[in-house]
Amino acid sequence: MFEAVFSQFRSIWRILGHSFSRAETVQYPEQKPYLAPRYRGRIVLTLDPDGEERCVACNLCAVACPVDCIALQQGVREDGRWYPEFFRINFSRCIMCGMCEEACPTYAIQLTPDFEMCEYQRQSMVYEKEHLQIAGTGKYPDYNFYRVSGLKIAGKDKGEALNEASPIDIRSLMP
Amino acid sequence: MVIINIDGQDYQAREGQNILQACLSLGLNLPYFCWHPAMGSIGACRQCAVVQFQNAEDERGRIVMACMTPVTDGARFSLGGDKASTFRRNIVESLMLNHPHDCPVCAEGGECHLQDMTVMVGHRDRRYRGRKNTHRNQYLGPLIHHEMNRCITCYRCTRYYRDYAGGHDLAAMAAHDHIYFGRHTDGVLENEFAGNLVEVCPTGVFTDKTLVQHYTRKWDLQSAPSVCVGCAVGCNTMPGERYGKLKRIHNRFNAEVNGYFLCDRGRFGAGFVNSPQRLDYAAARNADGSYDAIQPDAALKLAAELLQPDNKLAGIGSPRASLESNFLLQQLVGAGNCSPGFSALDHALIPYTLQLLQQSPARIASLQDIESADAVLVLGEDVTNTAPRIALALRQAVRSRAFELAAELKLEPWQDAAVRNLAQNQRSPLDSYLSAESKLDDIARHCIRCNPEQIADHANAIVSALNGGTADSDSASDIARSLLAARRPLIVSGSGAQSAAVLEAAAAIVNALHRVNPATMISLSVPECNSLGAALLSSDVSPSIAALAERAVKGDIDTLVILENDLTRRCSPQTLALLYDNISNIIALDALDTATVSEAALVLPCATFADSEGTLVSSEGRAQRYFPVISTTLDRQPGWYWLLQLGRAARRDDFAELLHFDAVSAACAAHYGQLAAISAAAPLHDFVSHGLKVPRQPHRYSGRTAMRANVSVQEPRQTQDGESPLAYSMEGLNRDQGGLLPFVWSPGWNSNQAVHKFQSEAGGPLRGGSAGVRLLDETTDSSGSPAAKPGLPETGQWLLVPRYRIFGSDELSVRSEVIAELAGEPLLELNAADAASLGLGQDDALCIEGAAAIAVRINDSLPGGCIGFSAGYEATRSLVAGSRVAVSKAVDWASSRSQIISSDGGSRHV
């Protein structure tokens, strides 16, 4: 019985002790906590360092998405680049897991530290390409997929990509 | 069966296989590149290395190529041992030295054999630090995209293109690591089967250009088992759909029919499904001739008025509509009032072809049978252009001699290089009597060019030689000798020559030969995907279109229902004028806007093969079912469904009990003894596999919660399919249902090579059976003589012979953009001597009977006195094959012949 009574008093003492410690409560939204750049929030599409669309519409984000909330259609531009004709994310389904970002071979799709997505209409949670596209490179300032890929596009001929030899002259017999 | 030991475990394997085939058949994953079940082994890629041990004591073993090693009793192998797996990993690593960083922008990604094999061997990091070789691409036409950087030099493309398909313009060029697979210069690939390179290439060098423009990954494609509607061969296909559009056609394996390959008309000719000329809504014609879109129930109300019981009804069916649609039309209007919808010549010829097939004691050859023939006689049918896949099968048939020689030396048939080296140019005899050159001439022994009448005469000479008489020509006696000597002789003919005499002569040869050799086979081609089905439904009382026109003039027709048929392709403008002027109530059902649709008072929009179900009877007499891959949209409905609704609107009792497609099919089967088996052509709508319907979508199908979100974020229930055993869903198992295979995928095997996981043994028939049922296997003794030959006009001395084109002669495929681009302009062909006598040069044109001028091409392969016309073109519609006409040189003709076929100039892809 003595032990039980002691335990009661100890608890009251500790609670009283908290009256003098610093409050942990943050005055959100006036006060905003620091979120690291790698925080998994609202998804954006980025541009490559040359200001061209990074997304090549490879569909890897869509297939990686566990809730299947990404839909897109590939198209081919005049200059030979693949691009998404439309790119849609249904954020009302999105669970911010970041699998799309991990799957993206071009660093086009990135998650940002913005998590404040509240709407009165669920329909407003459906983001199209124009809502997703940002004007910068996001977290990866240097990567440009087309400088690495073997695909020829306007301004980059065959053999001009990173680590590529110039095209073979198949009529030559030289070793 | 023998016992082989793999990694310490005994397995049963079939003798005559190679180890690779045996391993795959046993379900063991062994990587490979250059081996292909239809093309055999050459051991070029070194990927399928395994370790072979001499005996149980041997612990070192030696590395052998599984594809080059025959199965022998008691042989011991190691697949998973360090030595073999390191070897295989190193091979992939070396193949990847120059492979570009392209997967995200490669149309093969996600169904790439190279990706699968790389993952399978466990290669991950690139250690090589040198530069990658690069190549310039070529423009290979509007169908195929070339990306040479991705090549792993397995040689499958040239082996397929040159050795298997008989092409000449694709080759391996240059030397060592400069090797290049392409044409000598940019240009359209000439072979009619070039599209198979897309599936044969294990990586993304050759990809489907029509798909690349609006690309969808394989895992996102909704597919269903389907049947090609490009010709009457009935190849099995797997169309793929995404966002309501048909994206591509892939081959669906059927061991008895098309095996692994399709023709380019079939693969690229389905673009009409996405055509802007598709009809979307029902429409009623106003007094001023314009059309108003109306609701389906309003349309049916209007139809009910037109179909009142006291109205005299007539119908025109279609050889391109399903059996069920044609059957319901016949029920609606009465058999005696329902035309099968053939052209005037075909109205006699197609039922006659059917009758010959029914009466023939010989086996009607499937494509698999054709490949096994060891002597072939082609009579009057240019199969490359009328039934292309048969031509590819005939190319394999002439190799029978090579396999005989190989068997004598105890060489396995899969030893591809050895068998080809052994046989060199020795082929089984293939002889052809045609009215002009054909693409099979390079493998033919005798190519005799004569007009259809002469073909029949020559054939009759062969019959007399077969019966022990003497033939009047050396070639005829030669051909008779080889047919008699053959173990499995095959006669190929068809309605293409538009001559009953040719068909009759072909049947006479088969009959004479069958008395000597019961293994004799026959193959008769018919023009359209359900020509034979329409003929099976027709009888002596079925009127021709012209007969209906006569009735219309007499006022015996109040309402005419035209089912999926563009009559302008079938009969003369005069006949049509009689029909249209005398019948005010025309109901037209079609998928595409045609000249015929514009004559109707009521238009009902139909679904195509891609969004409906139906049964087609191929020229082999095989009833095959196709299933919708796209759920119907807008107000489009399958033809059979519209006709059911029409029957109900007309308060017909016999339509009230037909609630399902299966019921229609069963009613059709019950009505016609010959069609009794069609219900068994595919599983019924209540079929379930492992408790669920068969899924149309692969399990990785993406975007389900976003693809419709732009319309509404509320997600509708998945479309339910009450008519077929398939579901618009990714739930369910795609396993072992044989003919119902909607797509091929197996863990670790994302490419189409996964098909071996569904086969009874690698390269063998599908587990669960091949699709379709053969209807004409029993010889019936239906009496009857060749139908009366329609009177052909003879106003001049020039005999018209039809010249078909794989791209252009077919009605539907030519409404696909890429095929229209390749179709070119219609031509009249005649030989140089005849051209000179008419004073014609290469850039001139001819007028036939004073009609509009058509460009002339000088073609010395045509016999004298004949003019070949491009069949199926608008400009040549008025020309009747077999008629004799007067011609005159066109004056003021400006040639508009285009020289280069290229929509994109090729610039984007070079």
mmCIF file of C-alpha atoms in Angstrom, chain B residues 289-573:
data_model
loop_
_atom_site.group_PDB
_atom_site.id
_atom_site.type_symbol
_atom_site.label_atom_id
_atom_site.label_comp_id
_atom_site.label_asym_id
_atom_site.label_seq_id
_atom_site.Cartn_x
_atom_site.Cartn_y
_atom_site.Cartn_z
ATOM 1 C CA GLY B 289 -30.126 14.823 -96.507
ATOM 2 C CA SER B 290 -28.173 15.936 -93.437
ATOM 3 C CA TYR B 291 -27.909 13.735 -90.384
ATOM 4 C CA ASP B 292 -28.830 14.401 -86.776
ATOM 5 C CA ALA B 293 -27.271 12.420 -83.982
ATOM 6 C CA ILE B 294 -30.028 10.767 -81.956
ATOM 7 C CA GLN B 295 -30.243 8.814 -78.743
ATOM 8 C CA PRO B 296 -30.057 5.020 -79.075
ATOM 9 C CA ASP B 297 -33.643 4.540 -77.858
ATOM 10 C CA ALA B 298 -34.908 7.124 -80.331
ATOM 11 C CA ALA B 299 -33.008 5.257 -83.017
ATOM 12 C CA LEU B 300 -34.625 1.984 -81.987
ATOM 13 C CA LYS B 301 -38.062 3.607 -81.947
ATOM 14 C CA LEU B 302 -37.454 4.827 -85.467
ATOM 15 C CA ALA B 303 -36.183 1.382 -86.447
ATOM 16 C CA ALA B 304 -39.330 -0.205 -85.001
ATOM 17 C CA GLU B 305 -41.394 1.847 -87.438
ATOM 18 C CA LEU B 306 -39.210 0.813 -90.358
ATOM 19 C CA LEU B 307 -39.314 -2.843 -89.338
ATOM 20 C CA GLN B 308 -43.073 -3.160 -88.834
ATOM 21 C CA PRO B 309 -44.410 -6.658 -89.521
ATOM 22 C CA ASP B 310 -46.227 -5.626 -92.690
ATOM 23 C CA ASN B 311 -43.095 -4.046 -94.148
ATOM 24 C CA LYS B 312 -41.237 -6.156 -96.641
ATOM 25 C CA LEU B 313 -37.719 -6.530 -95.276
ATOM 26 C CA ALA B 314 -34.419 -7.365 -96.878
ATOM 27 C CA GLY B 315 -30.896 -7.462 -95.586
ATOM 28 C CA ILE B 316 -27.357 -7.376 -96.847
ATOM 29 C CA GLY B 317 -24.856 -9.112 -94.599
ATOM 30 C CA SER B 318 -21.123 -8.845 -94.769
ATOM 31 C CA PRO B 319 -18.110 -11.105 -95.119
ATOM 32 C CA ARG B 320 -16.316 -8.823 -92.673
ATOM 33 C CA ALA B 321 -18.971 -9.043 -89.956
ATOM 34 C CA SER B 322 -19.073 -11.835 -87.396
ATOM 35 C CA LEU B 323 -21.103 -15.014 -87.804
ATOM 36 C CA GLU B 324 -23.420 -13.878 -85.019
ATOM 37 C CA SER B 325 -24.169 -10.521 -86.645
ATOM 38 C CA ASN B 326 -24.815 -12.119 -90.009
ATOM 39 C CA PHE B 327 -26.975 -14.780 -88.395
ATOM 40 C CA LEU B 328 -29.130 -12.271 -86.535
ATOM 41 C CA LEU B 329 -29.581 -10.209 -89.677
ATOM 42 C CA GLN B 330 -30.717 -13.338 -91.460
ATOM 43 C CA GLN B 331 -33.167 -14.094 -88.651
ATOM 44 C CA LEU B 332 -34.445 -10.533 -88.722
ATOM 45 C CA VAL B 333 -35.189 -10.330 -92.427
ATOM 46 C CA GLY B 334 -35.557 -14.007 -93.348
ATOM 47 C CA ALA B 335 -33.007 -16.209 -95.102
ATOM 48 C CA GLY B 336 -34.569 -15.728 -98.502
ATOM 49 C CA ASN B 337 -34.306 -11.965 -98.182
ATOM 50 C CA CYS B 338 -30.799 -11.819 -96.838
ATOM 51 C CA SER B 339 -27.852 -11.442 -99.155
ATOM 52 C CA PRO B 340 -24.460 -12.545 -97.823
ATOM 53 C CA GLY B 341 -23.112 -9.289 -99.218
ATOM 54 C CA PHE B 342 -20.576 -10.642 -101.691
ATOM 55 C CA SER B 343 -19.685 -8.932 -104.934
ATOM 56 C CA ALA B 344 -21.325 -10.346 -108.056
ATOM 57 C CA LEU B 345 -18.365 -12.610 -108.862
ATOM 58 C CA ASP B 346 -17.810 -13.649 -105.267
ATOM 59 C CA HIS B 347 -21.470 -14.484 -104.848
ATOM 60 C CA ALA B 348 -20.843 -17.490 -107.058
ATOM 61 C CA LEU B 349 -17.212 -18.088 -106.184
ATOM 62 C CA ILE B 350 -17.135 -18.040 -102.380
ATOM 63 C CA PRO B 351 -19.973 -20.563 -101.872
ATOM 64 C CA TYR B 352 -18.306 -22.652 -104.577
ATOM 65 C CA THR B 353 -14.986 -22.477 -102.724
ATOM 66 C CA LEU B 354 -16.777 -23.557 -99.582
ATOM 67 C CA GLN B 355 -18.449 -26.388 -101.424
ATOM 68 C CA LEU B 356 -15.104 -27.600 -102.776
ATOM 69 C CA LEU B 357 -13.640 -27.514 -99.284
ATOM 70 C CA GLN B 358 -16.617 -29.418 -97.898
ATOM 71 C CA GLN B 359 -16.491 -32.046 -100.606
ATOM 72 C CA SER B 360 -12.751 -32.377 -100.668
ATOM 73 C CA PRO B 361 -11.585 -35.668 -99.213
ATOM 74 C CA ALA B 362 -8.214 -34.096 -98.515
ATOM 75 C CA ARG B 363 -7.341 -32.305 -95.309
ATOM 76 C CA ILE B 364 -7.829 -28.560 -95.374
ATOM 77 C CA ALA B 365 -4.384 -27.354 -94.477
ATOM 78 C CA SER B 366 -3.813 -25.193 -91.421
ATOM 79 C CA LEU B 367 -0.722 -22.989 -91.522
ATOM 80 C CA GLN B 368 1.084 -25.623 -89.480
ATOM 81 C CA ASP B 369 0.140 -28.233 -92.087
ATOM 82 C CA ILE B 370 1.268 -25.921 -94.873
ATOM 83 C CA GLU B 371 4.696 -25.635 -93.264
ATOM 84 C CA SER B 372 4.981 -29.408 -93.258
ATOM 85 C CA ALA B 373 4.141 -29.871 -96.958
ATOM 86 C CA ASP B 374 6.899 -31.245 -99.140
ATOM 87 C CA ALA B 375 5.491 -30.408 -102.567
ATOM 88 C CA VAL B 376 3.359 -27.380 -103.247
ATOM 89 C CA LEU B 377 1.412 -26.329 -106.272
ATOM 90 C CA VAL B 378 0.028 -22.792 -106.298
ATOM 91 C CA LEU B 379 -2.774 -22.213 -108.756
ATOM 92 C CA GLY B 380 -3.752 -18.665 -109.553
ATOM 93 C CA GLU B 381 -3.532 -17.294 -106.024
ATOM 94 C CA ASP B 382 -0.988 -14.600 -105.249
ATOM 95 C CA VAL B 383 -0.968 -15.547 -101.570
ATOM 96 C CA THR B 384 1.649 -12.970 -100.565
ATOM 97 C CA ASN B 385 -0.934 -10.300 -101.245
ATOM 98 C CA THR B 386 -4.239 -12.040 -100.559
ATOM 99 C CA ALA B 387 -3.399 -14.256 -97.582
ATOM 100 C CA PRO B 388 0.110 -13.120 -96.657
ATOM 101 C CA ARG B 389 0.750 -15.409 -93.725
ATOM 102 C CA ILE B 390 0.293 -18.419 -96.041
ATOM 103 C CA ALA B 391 3.187 -17.153 -98.161
ATOM 104 C CA LEU B 392 5.421 -17.147 -95.074
ATOM 105 C CA ALA B 393 4.300 -20.694 -94.291
ATOM 106 C CA LEU B 394 5.065 -21.749 -97.886
ATOM 107 C CA ARG B 395 8.605 -20.426 -97.438
ATOM 108 C CA GLN B 396 8.983 -22.900 -94.597
ATOM 109 C CA ALA B 397 7.348 -25.684 -96.607
ATOM 110 C CA VAL B 398 10.094 -25.610 -99.239
ATOM 111 C CA ARG B 399 12.576 -26.350 -96.468
ATOM 112 C CA SER B 400 11.073 -29.806 -96.049
ATOM 113 C CA ARG B 401 13.774 -31.074 -98.387
ATOM 114 C CA ALA B 402 16.444 -29.598 -96.125
ATOM 115 C CA PHE B 403 15.000 -31.386 -93.116
ATOM 116 C CA GLU B 404 14.851 -34.652 -95.047
ATOM 117 C CA LEU B 405 18.525 -34.317 -95.932
ATOM 118 C CA ALA B 406 19.306 -33.450 -92.331
ATOM 119 C CA ALA B 407 17.428 -36.483 -91.075
ATOM 120 C CA GLU B 408 19.491 -38.702 -93.366
ATOM 121 C CA LEU B 409 22.641 -37.388 -91.697
ATOM 122 C CA LYS B 410 21.011 -37.596 -88.251
ATOM 123 C CA LEU B 411 21.178 -33.817 -87.886
ATOM 124 C CA GLU B 412 18.629 -32.327 -85.548
ATOM 125 C CA PRO B 413 16.209 -29.955 -87.305
ATOM 126 C CA TRP B 414 17.022 -27.188 -84.823
ATOM 127 C CA GLN B 415 20.661 -27.150 -85.956
ATOM 128 C CA ASP B 416 19.800 -24.192 -88.115
ATOM 129 C CA ALA B 417 23.155 -23.288 -89.634
ATOM 130 C CA ALA B 418 24.052 -26.914 -90.277
ATOM 131 C CA VAL B 419 20.734 -27.713 -91.923
ATOM 132 C CA ARG B 420 20.909 -24.625 -94.132
ATOM 133 C CA ASN B 421 24.510 -25.309 -95.109
ATOM 134 C CA LEU B 422 23.646 -28.867 -95.926
ATOM 135 C CA ALA B 423 20.682 -28.045 -98.103
ATOM 136 C CA GLN B 424 22.089 -24.894 -99.731
ATOM 137 C CA ASN B 425 19.617 -24.235 -102.532
ATOM 138 C CA GLN B 426 17.912 -27.610 -102.485
ATOM 139 C CA ARG B 427 14.251 -27.057 -101.854
ATOM 140 C CA SER B 428 11.097 -29.059 -101.930
ATOM 141 C CA PRO B 429 9.281 -28.315 -105.158
ATOM 142 C CA LEU B 430 6.980 -25.312 -105.164
ATOM 143 C CA ASP B 431 5.403 -24.658 -108.524
ATOM 144 C CA SER B 432 3.156 -21.784 -109.357
ATOM 145 C CA TYR B 433 0.761 -20.913 -112.106
ATOM 146 C CA LEU B 434 0.008 -17.251 -111.728
ATOM 147 C CA SER B 435 -1.062 -14.433 -113.967
ATOM 148 C CA ALA B 436 2.014 -12.412 -113.049
ATOM 149 C CA GLU B 437 5.130 -12.354 -110.914
ATOM 150 C CA SER B 438 4.849 -13.065 -107.226
ATOM 151 C CA LYS B 439 7.060 -12.683 -104.186
ATOM 152 C CA LEU B 440 7.378 -16.464 -103.978
ATOM 153 C CA ASP B 441 9.058 -16.736 -107.382
ATOM 154 C CA ASP B 442 12.494 -16.869 -105.754
ATOM 155 C CA ILE B 443 11.740 -20.189 -104.095
ATOM 156 C CA ALA B 444 9.581 -21.616 -106.879
ATOM 157 C CA ARG B 445 10.804 -24.264 -109.270
ATOM 158 C CA HIS B 446 8.401 -23.600 -112.130
ATOM 159 C CA CYS B 447 6.773 -20.168 -112.327
ATOM 160 C CA ILE B 448 4.379 -20.289 -115.200
ATOM 161 C CA ARG B 449 2.648 -17.045 -116.085
ATOM 162 C CA CYS B 450 -0.645 -17.354 -117.872
ATOM 163 C CA ASN B 451 -4.151 -16.031 -117.613
ATOM 164 C CA PRO B 452 -6.734 -17.768 -115.382
ATOM 165 C CA GLU B 453 -8.298 -19.703 -118.251
ATOM 166 C CA GLN B 454 -4.919 -21.113 -119.206
ATOM 167 C CA ILE B 455 -4.174 -21.895 -115.565
ATOM 168 C CA ALA B 456 -7.236 -24.130 -115.529
ATOM 169 C CA ASP B 457 -6.105 -25.806 -118.753
ATOM 170 C CA HIS B 458 -2.628 -26.461 -117.371
ATOM 171 C CA ALA B 459 -4.136 -27.793 -114.165
ATOM 172 C CA ASN B 460 -6.313 -30.176 -116.115
ATOM 173 C CA ALA B 461 -3.192 -31.380 -117.922
ATOM 174 C CA ILE B 462 -1.683 -32.127 -114.516
ATOM 175 C CA VAL B 463 -4.812 -34.062 -113.559
ATOM 176 C CA SER B 464 -4.487 -36.250 -116.640
ATOM 177 C CA ALA B 465 -0.793 -36.773 -115.876
ATOM 178 C CA LEU B 466 -1.691 -37.728 -112.303
ATOM 179 C CA ASN B 467 -4.205 -40.200 -113.628
ATOM 180 C CA GLY B 468 -1.510 -41.886 -115.677
ATOM 181 C CA GLY B 469 -2.058 -40.056 -118.912
ATOM 182 C CA THR B 470 0.481 -37.920 -120.651
ATOM 183 C CA ALA B 471 0.725 -34.230 -120.092
ATOM 184 C CA ASP B 472 1.151 -31.946 -123.038
ATOM 185 C CA SER B 473 3.951 -29.943 -121.424
ATOM 186 C CA ASP B 474 7.143 -30.868 -119.652
ATOM 187 C CA SER B 475 6.360 -28.688 -116.704
ATOM 188 C CA ALA B 476 2.960 -30.309 -116.164
ATOM 189 C CA SER B 477 4.400 -33.820 -116.173
ATOM 190 C CA ASP B 478 7.263 -32.644 -113.987
ATOM 191 C CA ILE B 479 4.827 -31.166 -111.476
ATOM 192 C CA ALA B 480 2.647 -34.276 -111.556
ATOM 193 C CA ARG B 481 5.710 -36.419 -110.868
ATOM 194 C CA SER B 482 6.804 -34.398 -107.883
ATOM 195 C CA LEU B 483 3.280 -34.254 -106.462
ATOM 196 C CA LEU B 484 3.060 -38.033 -106.731
ATOM 197 C CA ALA B 485 6.465 -38.495 -105.155
ATOM 198 C CA ALA B 486 5.665 -36.206 -102.237
ATOM 199 C CA ARG B 487 4.580 -37.507 -98.868
ATOM 200 C CA ARG B 488 2.505 -34.479 -97.993
ATOM 201 C CA PRO B 489 1.580 -32.662 -101.209
ATOM 202 C CA LEU B 490 -0.339 -29.413 -100.937
ATOM 203 C CA ILE B 491 -2.444 -27.576 -103.500
ATOM 204 C CA VAL B 492 -2.911 -23.855 -102.879
ATOM 205 C CA SER B 493 -5.511 -21.911 -104.763
ATOM 206 C CA GLY B 494 -8.342 -19.554 -104.029
ATOM 207 C CA SER B 495 -10.862 -17.091 -105.235
ATOM 208 C CA GLY B 496 -8.187 -14.482 -105.871
ATOM 209 C CA ALA B 497 -8.024 -15.250 -109.577
ATOM 210 C CA GLN B 498 -11.808 -14.732 -109.619
ATOM 211 C CA SER B 499 -12.168 -17.839 -111.730
ATOM 212 C CA ALA B 500 -14.333 -20.847 -110.922
ATOM 213 C CA ALA B 501 -12.411 -22.850 -113.501
ATOM 214 C CA VAL B 502 -9.181 -22.433 -111.528
ATOM 215 C CA LEU B 503 -10.879 -23.550 -108.324
ATOM 216 C CA GLU B 504 -12.473 -26.493 -110.037
ATOM 217 C CA ALA B 505 -9.162 -27.557 -111.543
ATOM 218 C CA ALA B 506 -7.435 -27.226 -108.165
ATOM 219 C CA ALA B 507 -10.061 -29.465 -106.598
ATOM 220 C CA ALA B 508 -9.669 -31.961 -109.461
ATOM 221 C CA ILE B 509 -5.922 -32.188 -108.796
ATOM 222 C CA VAL B 510 -6.544 -32.691 -105.097
ATOM 223 C CA ASN B 511 -9.085 -35.433 -105.781
ATOM 224 C CA ALA B 512 -6.797 -37.222 -108.216
ATOM 225 C CA LEU B 513 -3.898 -36.937 -105.801
ATOM 226 C CA HIS B 514 -5.907 -37.987 -102.785
ATOM 227 C CA ARG B 515 -6.731 -41.303 -104.417
ATOM 228 C CA VAL B 516 -2.997 -42.031 -104.511
ATOM 229 C CA ASN B 517 -1.940 -40.297 -101.309
ATOM 230 C CA PRO B 518 -4.412 -39.757 -98.452
ATOM 231 C CA ALA B 519 -2.051 -37.196 -96.873
ATOM 232 C CA THR B 520 -2.793 -34.724 -99.672
ATOM 233 C CA MET B 521 -3.757 -31.259 -98.425
ATOM 234 C CA ILE B 522 -5.701 -28.394 -99.876
ATOM 235 C CA SER B 523 -5.757 -24.712 -99.042
ATOM 236 C CA LEU B 524 -8.187 -22.371 -100.750
ATOM 237 C CA SER B 525 -8.002 -18.684 -99.969
ATOM 238 C CA VAL B 526 -10.999 -16.427 -99.697
ATOM 239 C CA PRO B 527 -10.799 -12.652 -99.555
ATOM 240 C CA GLU B 528 -12.130 -11.496 -96.196
ATOM 241 C CA CYS B 529 -11.961 -12.442 -92.552
ATOM 242 C CA ASN B 530 -15.394 -14.062 -92.507
ATOM 243 C CA SER B 531 -15.991 -14.793 -96.194
ATOM 244 C CA LEU B 532 -16.264 -18.471 -95.452
ATOM 245 C CA GLY B 533 -18.573 -17.826 -92.501
ATOM 246 C CA ALA B 534 -20.875 -15.730 -94.662
ATOM 247 C CA ALA B 535 -20.860 -18.525 -97.233
ATOM 248 C CA LEU B 536 -21.665 -21.087 -94.534
ATOM 249 C CA LEU B 537 -24.697 -19.016 -93.564
ATOM 250 C CA SER B 538 -25.894 -18.548 -97.128
ATOM 251 C CA SER B 539 -27.761 -21.061 -99.193
ATOM 252 C CA ASP B 540 -29.278 -21.383 -102.637
ATOM 253 C CA VAL B 541 -32.094 -19.057 -101.646
ATOM 254 C CA SER B 542 -29.750 -16.265 -100.549
ATOM 255 C CA PRO B 543 -30.093 -13.493 -103.101
ATOM 256 C CA SER B 544 -27.167 -11.564 -104.495
ATOM 257 C CA ILE B 545 -27.076 -7.806 -104.110
ATOM 258 C CA ALA B 546 -28.079 -7.471 -107.755
ATOM 259 C CA ALA B 547 -31.056 -9.777 -107.161
ATOM 260 C CA LEU B 548 -32.124 -7.576 -104.257
ATOM 261 C CA ALA B 549 -31.828 -4.555 -106.518
ATOM 262 C CA GLU B 550 -34.195 -6.225 -109.002
ATOM 263 C CA ARG B 551 -36.646 -6.915 -106.205
ATOM 264 C CA ALA B 552 -36.358 -3.315 -105.111
ATOM 265 C CA VAL B 553 -37.301 -2.165 -108.586
ATOM 266 C CA LYS B 554 -40.392 -4.348 -108.407
ATOM 267 C CA GLY B 555 -41.261 -2.705 -105.104
ATOM 268 C CA ASP B 556 -40.745 -5.878 -103.086
ATOM 269 C CA ILE B 557 -38.554 -4.224 -100.500
ATOM 270 C CA ASP B 558 -39.710 -1.588 -98.050
ATOM 271 C CA THR B 559 -36.836 -1.653 -95.625
ATOM 272 C CA LEU B 560 -33.259 -2.718 -96.237
ATOM 273 C CA VAL B 561 -30.801 -3.420 -93.425
ATOM 274 C CA ILE B 562 -27.158 -3.207 -94.452
ATOM 275 C CA LEU B 563 -24.732 -4.756 -92.010
ATOM 276 C CA GLU B 564 -21.122 -3.568 -91.947
ATOM 277 C CA ASN B 565 -20.806 -3.538 -95.679
ATOM 278 C CA ASP B 566 -19.644 -0.808 -98.033
ATOM 279 C CA LEU B 567 -21.665 -1.703 -101.094
ATOM 280 C CA THR B 568 -19.652 0.588 -103.338
ATOM 281 C CA ARG B 569 -16.897 -2.040 -103.106
ATOM 282 C CA ARG B 570 -19.272 -4.836 -104.062
ATOM 283 C CA CYS B 571 -21.325 -3.784 -107.022
ATOM 284 C CA SER B 572 -21.631 -1.325 -109.819
ATOM 285 C CA PRO B 573 -23.018 2.183 -109.352
#
